[in-house]
Amino acid sequence: IKFFEMVKKKTCVFISGKGSNLRSLIKFSRNYNFPISVNLIVTNNRNAKGLNYAKINSIPYLIIDVKKRNYELKILNALKKNKISLICLAGFMKILSKKFISEFRKKIINIHPSLLPKFKGLNTYERILKKKEKRSGCTVHYIDEKLDNGKIILQKFFFIQDRYGINELKEKTQNLEYKSFSEALIKIYRYTNF
């Protein structure tokens, strides 16, 4: 019997900080039946700790200076060169321009630490606690031209306990994100023309 190897989608992960979602995606991408391979990492922060995962795993990475006018062009060239067909935004703290989104023309997905459409944007955990929400979670969604707005692929939630401060809420959300990101990728691979 001859088994056909799954052709993994070449993926670029955008990060700005610790890269814990990146670490999780790299780990899952090693499974032979997981639909993506991480082939490029882009960051707007040269001190991002997540770059260590690029180095440890010998994955090419690109550090961009968002103050330079042509930085998006630099990213697009690197995506083309590495034949990237999917972008995963994993804690990338910079909004992509409409021009970039239309130029890339392939799928861009994001993970956000709330149950969208609630709490779009920044300082999510503080705002969730301030509003005394009963539950929270994370959302994996497609990117469109509006902030944290695109079509939802997957959401997971948990109940917020009274004792939760920002640290507890963040830890609980991030642990949920690791599972959610990988499940969302499997879902779009199975059920869409990925």
Backbone as a ProteinNet text record, in pm:
[ID]
protein_1_A
[PRIMARY]
IKFFEMVKKKTCVFISGKGSNLRSLIKFSRNYNFPISVNLIVTNNRNAKGLNYAKINSIPYLIIDVKKRNYELKILNALKKNKISLICLAGFMKILSKKFISEFRKKIINIHPSLLPKFKGLNTYERILKKKEKRSGCTVHYIDEKLDNGKIILQKFFFIQDRYGINELKEKTQNLEYKSFSEALIKIYRYTNF
[TERTIARY]
86.4	0	88.7	54.7	133.3	54	115.3	47.9	90.5	-7.5	24.5	56.2	168.4	210	122.4	76.4	-0.1	92.6	44.3	123.2	89.6	185.8	161.6	164.8	80.4	78	195.1	272.1	385.3	331.1	369.6	308.5	413.4	373.8	456.7	384.6	455.9	396.3	453.9	364.1	403.4	396.2	504.8	507.2	561.3	535.4	596.6	664.9	635.8	687.1	740.1	684	734.8	726.2	624.5	612.5	562.4	480	433.4	336.6	256	169.8	253.5	361.2	454.3	513.8	559.2	617.4	517.6	392.1	287.3	263.5	260.2	238.7	353.9	476.2	592.3	580	542	527.7	422.8	306.1	200.1	240.9	315.7	351.7	441.6	499.8	586.9	506.8	377.2	293.7	273.1	288.5	286.1	149.7	41.6	-91	-141.1	-51.1	-91.6	-77.1	-174	-178.9	-78.8	-0.6	93.2	236.5	329.5	468.4	506.5	583	624.6	755.1	747.3	862.3	926.4	859.8	911.8	849.8	929.1	878.8	910.2	811.2	828.4	802.8	888.5	864.4	897.3	826	853.7	934.3	987.1	1059.4	1188	1300.6	1427.2	1462.9	1398.9	1424	1315.6	1230.7	1122.5	1182.6	1138.9	1192.4	1155.4	1045.1	1000.4	1100.5	1192.1	1294.5	1382.9	1390.6	1468	1412.4	1278.9	1219.3	1257.3	1272.8	1318.6	1459.9	1545.6	1686.5	1701.6	1632.8	1640.9	1596	1491.5	1432.2	1480.2	1582.8	1639.9	1534.3	1444.8	1341.7	1386.1	1384.6	1424.3	1335.1	1392.7	1311.1	1350.1	1255.4	1273.4	1236.9	1330.1	1302	1274.7	1157.6	1121.5	1119.5	1150.6	1145	1021.4	917.7	790.3	796.3	907.6	922.2	963.6	1015.4	1055.8	934.7	926.6	805.8	776.2	880.1	857	859	835.1	853	755.3	633.6	537.3	581.6	644.1	696.4	805.1	887.6	993.4	932.8	822.9	755.4	698.9	629.3	567.5	671.7	789	897.2	943.9	955	998.8	892.6	765.8	656.6	660.8	684.6	690.5	810.1	924.5	1047.7	1034	963.2	946.8	819	750.3	628.2	523.4	502.1	409.2	264.7	177.5	36.5	-58.4	-3.2	-87.6	-6.2	-71.7	-8.2	-87.1	-16.1	-78	-25.4	-114.3	-75.2	-86.6	27.6	31	89.3	5.4	53.2	134.9	96.9	165.3	98.2	174.1	114.2	119.9	92.3	93	-19.8	-93.9	-206.6	-155.3	-196.5	-156.6	-244.1	-184.4	-259.9	-353.8	-455.4	-548.8	-471.7	-372.1	-291.1	-219	-160.1	-89	-186.1	-302.6	-401.9	-445	-467.8	-511.3	-395.9	-274	-156.5	-127.5	-143.2	-109.3	-207.4	-335.7	-440.3	-458.4	-395.7	-416.8	-470.6	-475.6	-540.1	-449.1	-507.7	-439.4	-532.1	-480.8	-566.1	-499.6	-583.1	-537.8	-599.6	-528.9	-588.3	-599.6	-716.7	-743.3	-791.3	-740.8	-771.1	-905.2	-1010.9	-1144.8	-1245.5	-1370.4	-1477.1	-1530.8	-1466.6	-1509.5	-1657	-1733.7	-1690.1	-1664.2	-1671.3	-1642.1	-1492.5	-1457.5	-1320	-1219.5	-1251.8	-1154.4	-1041.5	-926	-816.7	-729.4	-668.6	-565.7	-621	-532.3	-565.4	-688.5	-693.6	-812.7	-842	-739.3	-763.1	-814.5	-752.2	-794.9	-941.9	-979	-1115.8	-1216.5	-1177	-1265.8	-1293.5	-1187.2	-1203.5	-1283.4	-1257.6	-1327.7	-1478.3	-1513.8	-1655.7	-1721.1	-1638.5	-1687.5	-1758.9	-1693.3	-1747.8	-1752.2	-1851.9	-1865.4	-1780.5	-1756.7	-1674.9	-1589.4	-1483.9	-1396.1	-1337.4	-1240.8	-1182.7	-1099.4	-1101.3	-1023.7	-1097.3	-1058.1	-1121.1	-1012.4	-1028.3	-942.2	-1029.2	-980.2	-1063.3	-977.7	-1045.1	-978.5	-960.5	-857	-831	-904.3	-971.6	-1017.6	-967.2	-1025.5	-967.5	-1002.9	-1092.6	-1127.3	-1061	-1034	-961.8	-1043	-981.4	-1042.7	-1186	-1204.6	-1340.1	-1375.3	-1277.7	-1306	-1387.1	-1425.7	-1510	-1445.7	-1527.1	-1477.5	-1464.3	-1348.7	-1324.7	-1359.5	-1318.7	-1336.3	-1328.2	-1411.5	-1404.8	-1408.7	-1335	-1341	-1355	-1427	-1445.7	-1426	-1410.5	-1407	-1477.7	-1514.8	-1580.1	-1474	-1494.6	-1399	-1432.3	-1333.8	-1355.6	-1326.7	-1393.3	-1379.9	-1235.3	-1155.6	-1017.2	-924.4	-973	-884.5	-843.7	-710.8	-656.8	-610.9	-535.5	-488.7	-401.3	-310.2	-218.2	-291.1	-389	-464.6	-546.8	-607.1	-689.3	-603.3	-486.7	-394.7	-346	-306.7	-255.2	-362	-482.9	-594.6	-625.9	-626.1	-656	-548	-421.4	-312.3	-310	-336.7	-340.2	-450.4	-560.2	-670.4	-633	-555.5	-514	-431.7	-342.9	-254.9	-337.7	-440.7	-528.1	-611	-661.5	-756.6	-692.6	-569.6	-502.4	-484.8	-437.6	-413.4	-544.5	-646.6	-777.1	-836.4	-819.1	-871.8	-804.1	-673.3	-599.7	-647.5	-670	-722.1	-861.5	-941.2	-1079.8	-1079.8	-996.1	-999.7	-937.9	-848.3	-789.6	-894.5	-975.4	-1074.1	-1195.3	-1238	-1371.8	-1372.2	-1255.5	-1255.5	-1153.7	-1156.8	-1060.7	-928.7	-861.4	-740.4	-623.2
-119.4	0	122.6	215.5	338.4	451.4	514.1	625.4	755.7	842.8	973.4	1070.4	1131.3	1231.2	1355	1406.1	1531.2	1643.7	1723.9	1840.3	1953.3	1984.8	2086.1	2226.3	2312.5	2451.7	2527.7	2591.3	2669.9	2794.5	2809.4	2912	3005.7	3132.8	3232.8	3275.9	3277.8	3322.2	3459.4	3553.9	3689.8	3699.5	3745.8	3759.3	3896.6	3932.8	4055.5	4031.8	3918.8	3900.3	3761.1	3699.9	3572.1	3456.9	3460.7	3355.4	3222.4	3224.2	3095.4	3026.2	3104.3	3042.5	2989.1	3060	3012.7	2877.6	2870.2	2744.3	2629.2	2656.8	2556	2514.2	2612.3	2580.3	2497.7	2531.5	2453.8	2309.1	2294.7	2160.7	2079.3	2138.8	2067.7	2040	2132.3	2117.2	1996.6	1944.3	1825.6	1696.8	1700.8	1581.8	1564.6	1442.7	1422.7	1458.1	1448.8	1479.2	1618.7	1704.3	1842.9	1924.4	2012.6	2068.8	2178.4	2226.4	2334.2	2299.1	2369.8	2370	2516.4	2544.7	2683.1	2706.7	2790.7	2810.5	2947.8	3038.2	3173.7	3238.7	3321.9	3396.9	3544	3629.1	3773.7	3840	3934.3	4009.9	4157.5	4242	4385.7	4425.5	4324.5	4349.6	4266	4332.9	4256.6	4185.1	4226.6	4159.2	4058.2	4024.8	3928.4	3795	3747.7	3619.2	3504.4	3521.4	3416.9	3385	3478.2	3451.4	3332.6	3305.2	3187	3059.3	3052.2	2931.3	2920.2	3034.6	3032.8	2975.8	3025.9	2983.6	2836.6	2794.5	2654.7	2558.8	2599.7	2510.5	2537.9	2623.4	2658.5	2706.1	2793	2849.9	2991.4	3024.9	3160.3	3264.9	3379.3	3485	3619.8	3712.6	3846.5	3946.1	4036.5	4143.1	4269.3	4328	4445.6	4570.6	4680.4	4809.4	4881.7	4888.1	4943.8	5095.7	5156.9	5301.1	5328.5	5223	5240.2	5222.8	5307.8	5312.9	5184.6	5117.2	5002.5	4868.2	4870.7	4745.3	4635.4	4674.6	4571.5	4506.4	4584.7	4531.9	4428.1	4458.5	4365.9	4232.2	4242.2	4119.5	4043.2	4113.7	4047.8	3975.6	4037.7	3973.4	3845.1	3850.1	3731.3	3620.7	3659.4	3560.1	3491.2	3571.1	3517.6	3423	3469.2	3391.2	3254.7	3254.4	3130.1	3053.6	3099.7	3033	3013.1	3118.5	3112.2	3122.7	3031.9	3041.1	3067.9	3081.9	3112.5	3195.7	3298.5	3376	3353.5	3324.7	3315.9	3431.6	3517	3626.1	3575.3	3570.5	3513.8	3617.9	3709.8	3816.1	3919.5	3945.8	4047.4	4181.2	4276.8	4399.7	4515	4481.5	4585.8	4554.2	4656.2	4633.3	4630.5	4528.4	4517.3	4610.1	4674.2	4769.7	4696.3	4770.7	4715.6	4671.3	4750.3	4721.2	4587	4566.1	4440.2	4322.3	4335.8	4227.2	4193.9	4296.8	4269.2	4218.3	4261.4	4214.6	4067.1	4026.2	3887.3	3789.4	3824.6	3749.8	3605.3	3567.5	3430.9	3444.2	3335	3339.5	3398.5	3486.4	3539.8	3514.1	3444.7	3422.1	3477.8	3512.3	3576.7	3506.1	3510.8	3463.1	3581.6	3595	3710.2	3660.1	3721.6	3668.5	3714.1	3709.1	3734.8	3664.8	3665.5	3608.2	3719.7	3734.9	3839.7	3819.9	3925.4	4063.7	4144.9	4080.2	4154.1	4180.9	4297.1	4332.5	4321.5	4389.3	4401.2	4492.5	4481.9	4575	4532.2	4631.6	4605.7	4606.5	4574.5	4572.9	4487.1	4375.6	4290.2	4238.7	4186	4123.3	4225	4343.4	4448.5	4483.3	4495.7	4535	4425.5	4300.7	4188.1	4188.2	4206.4	4205.2	4326.1	4439.7	4562.7	4549.9	4481.6	4463.8	4351.3	4282.4	4170.7	4062.8	4028.4	3923.8	3790.5	3709.7	3577	3472.4	3497.1	3401	3473.7	3405.4	3461.4	3344.8	3375.4	3269.4	3329.2	3263.2	3314.6	3286.1	3359.6	3349.7	3339.4	3242.3	3236	3280.9	3379.8	3435.7	3477.5	3488.1	3541.2	3691.5	3743.7	3887.8	3953.3	4063.7	4148.7	4290.4	4387.9	4522.4	4596.3	4540	4604.4	4529.1	4598.6	4539.3	4429.5	4311.7	4198.5	4172.9	4167.9	4169.5	4050.6	3986.6	3888	3769.2	3686.7	3569.4	3477.5	3437	3352	3207.3	3147.8	3007.2	2919.7	2966.3	2884	2971	2938.4	3005.8	2900.5	2927	2840.6	2931.2	2883.2	2968.6	2891.9	2967.8	2913	3013.3	2966.9	3057	3126.2	3253.5	3332.9	3319.6	3278.1	3265.3	3398.2	3418	3545.2	3578.8	3475.8	3499.9	3542.7	3536.9	3566	3713.2	3733	3864.1	3855.9	3956	3958.4	3836.5	3801.5	3689.7	3557.2	3531.7	3405.5	3401.7	3515.7	3523.2	3502.5	3565	3554.2	3409.9	3347.5	3209.6	3113.8	3128.1	3042.2	3062.4	3188.5	3219.9	3163.7	3184.6	3139	2987.2	2916.6	2770.1	2724	2798.8	2767.4	2801.4	2908.7	2951.4	2844.2	2777.4	2678.4	2569.3	2520.9	2417	2474.9	2596.4	2655	2683.1	2735.2	2769.7	2644.4	2537.6	2415	2353.7	2355.8	2301.2	2381.2	2514.1	2599.3	2567	2542.7	2509.7	2376.7	2279.2	2149.1	2168	2251.2	2276	2339.4	2443	2508	2418.6	2330	2238.2	2136.8	2088.9	1985.8	2040.4	2159.9	2203.6	2321.1	2372.2	2480.3	2449.2	2529.8	2512	2576	2512.6	2566.3	2541.9
0	0	0	-88.5	-93.1	-26.5	71.2	138.4	72.4	53.2	-4.1	107.6	97.7	196.7	183.2	297.3	292.5	247.5	153.9	113	210.6	293.4	396.1	335.7	389	343.3	404.6	319.7	370.3	439.7	565.4	651.2	708.4	719.4	785.3	912.5	1024	1150.8	1185.8	1213.6	1253.1	1405.2	1468.1	1614.4	1654.2	1780.1	1834.7	1968.6	2030.8	2167.4	2196	2299.1	2351.2	2252.7	2167.8	2065.9	2117.6	2224.3	2277.8	2181.2	2108.5	2005.7	1889.6	1858.2	1754.5	1795.8	1920.5	1971	1955.6	1991.2	1981.8	1835.9	1744.8	1602.7	1545	1585.5	1538.5	1586.3	1712.4	1770.8	1693.2	1670.9	1598.3	1453.9	1393.3	1251.5	1227.5	1334.1	1321.7	1302.6	1337.3	1316.1	1166.1	1119.1	974	914	993.7	937.4	973.9	1022.5	1050.8	922.6	889.2	752.8	718	813.8	778.4	817.7	752.8	800.5	820.8	924.9	951.1	875.7	771.5	682.6	694	766	779.5	902.7	970.7	1086.1	1061.9	1085	1068.6	1202.9	1239.5	1362.2	1341.5	1417.6	1416.6	1540	1611	1736	1736	1718.3	1708.1	1838	1948.7	2076.8	2113.1	2017.6	2045.2	2088.4	2205.6	2255.4	2163.4	2091.1	1999	1889.3	1861.9	1759.1	1798	1927.2	1971.3	1910.5	1894	1834.1	1687.1	1621.6	1481.6	1476.7	1567.3	1566.3	1603.2	1709.3	1756.1	1645.8	1571.8	1471.4	1329.4	1317.1	1185.9	1086.1	1133.3	1045.7	1006.9	878.6	837.6	904.4	937.6	997.7	939.9	951.5	897	1006.5	1038.3	1134.6	1053.7	1076.7	997.4	1084.7	1021.9	1090	1037.7	1122.2	1075.5	1054.4	1094.3	1069.6	924.3	860.5	719.7	629.4	529.4	446.7	370.2	326.5	237.6	311.1	443.6	517.8	473.6	430.9	388.4	257	172	45.8	74.5	173.1	215.1	261.3	336.7	383.2	263.4	174.9	58.6	-27	-44.6	-121	-53	81	155.6	149.1	150.9	141.5	5.7	-97.6	-234.1	-248.7	-200.8	-210.4	-140.9	-27.9	48.7	12.7	-93.9	-144	-33.2	43.7	157	108.2	157.5	116.7	233.2	354.2	470.7	568.8	625.8	733.7	861.2	969.3	1101.8	1185.8	1232.1	1320.6	1463.9	1532.2	1667.6	1762.8	1806.1	1894.6	1819.5	1695.4	1615.4	1643.1	1699.6	1750.6	1649.8	1525.4	1421.8	1325.5	1287	1196.5	1052	978.4	837.1	753.5	655.6	574.2	477.2	430.8	331.2	207.8	172.6	53.5	69.6	187.5	213.5	202.6	266.3	266.9	123.6	41.5	-96.1	-182.6	-152.4	-229.5	-201.7	-75.8	-41	-105.8	-103.9	-175.6	-132.1	-23.9	26.8	168.3	238.8	369.8	478.2	558	676.9	794.7	896.7	1013.4	1138.7	1233.1	1356.3	1475.7	1588.2	1712.9	1806.9	1869.3	1956.4	2093.2	2202.8	2336.7	2396.4	2314.9	2368.4	2279.2	2322.1	2241	2150.7	2036.1	1943.1	1907.2	1880.4	1859.7	1987.4	2103.8	2228	2239.5	2290.9	2328.9	2213.6	2104.4	1995.1	2041.6	1976.7	2006.9	2123.5	2187.4	2289.7	2432	2527.9	2672.5	2701.1	2633	2637.9	2778	2845.1	2976.5	3077.6	3077.5	3171.1	3147.3	3022	2988	3023.7	3005.5	3039.8	3190.2	3270.4	3416.4	3464.2	3402.7	3441.5	3417.9	3309	3275.6	3356.1	3439.4	3522.2	3437.4	3326.6	3238.7	3312.6	3281.5	3344.9	3272.6	3145	3070.6	2968	2928.8	2826.3	2747.8	2661.3	2580	2469	2354	2240.9	2111	2009	1877.2	1770.6	1682	1563	1445.9	1370.7	1263.7	1144.2	1030.1	911.2	928	866.6	869.3	752.3	782.4	672.8	700.7	634.1	643.6	771.8	852.5	979.8	1094.9	1202.6	1316.1	1384.5	1401	1473.9	1428.8	1298	1244.9	1155.2	1092.6	986.9	1034.2	940.1	965.3	1069.8	1166.9	1275.8	1228.4	1258.7	1223.9	1344.3	1462.2	1581.5	1707.2	1807	1937.5	2046.9	2153.9	2273.1	2394.4	2494.6	2611.9	2742.6	2851.2	2986.7	3077.6	3197.5	3293.6	3378.7	3400.5	3478.6	3627.2	3704.2	3848.9	3917.6	4031.1	4103.7	4138.5	4163.1	4207.9	4093.1	3969.6	3856.3	3852	3846	3811.9	3667.2	3625.1	3485	3454.5	3546.1	3519.9	3500.8	3589.3	3579.4	3449.8	3418.3	3297	3172	3173.9	3060.1	3042.8	3152.2	3145.7	3094.5	3148.6	3107.9	2958.6	2915.8	2774.5	2683.1	2720.4	2633.4	2619.7	2729.2	2720.3	2625	2625.2	2534.6	2389.7	2373.3	2239.2	2168.4	2242.3	2177.7	2110	2181.1	2123.6	2008.7	2031.1	1935.6	1800.5	1802.5	1676.4	1590.8	1653.2	1576.3	1528.6	1614	1572.4	1456.7	1461.5	1354.5	1221.6	1225.8	1102.3	1044.7	1132	1085.7	1025.8	1094.4	1046.8	908.3	887.4	755.2	648.1	689.5	591.7	546.7	643.4	611.6	537	576.5	532.1	435	399.9	302.4	194.2	92.2	-15.3	24.6	117.1	179.9	87.3
[MASK]
++++++++++++++++++++++++++++++++++++++++++++++++++++++++++++++++++++++++++++++++++++++++++++++++++++++++++++++++++++++++++++++++++++++++++++++++++++++++++++++++++++++++++++++++++++++++++++++++++

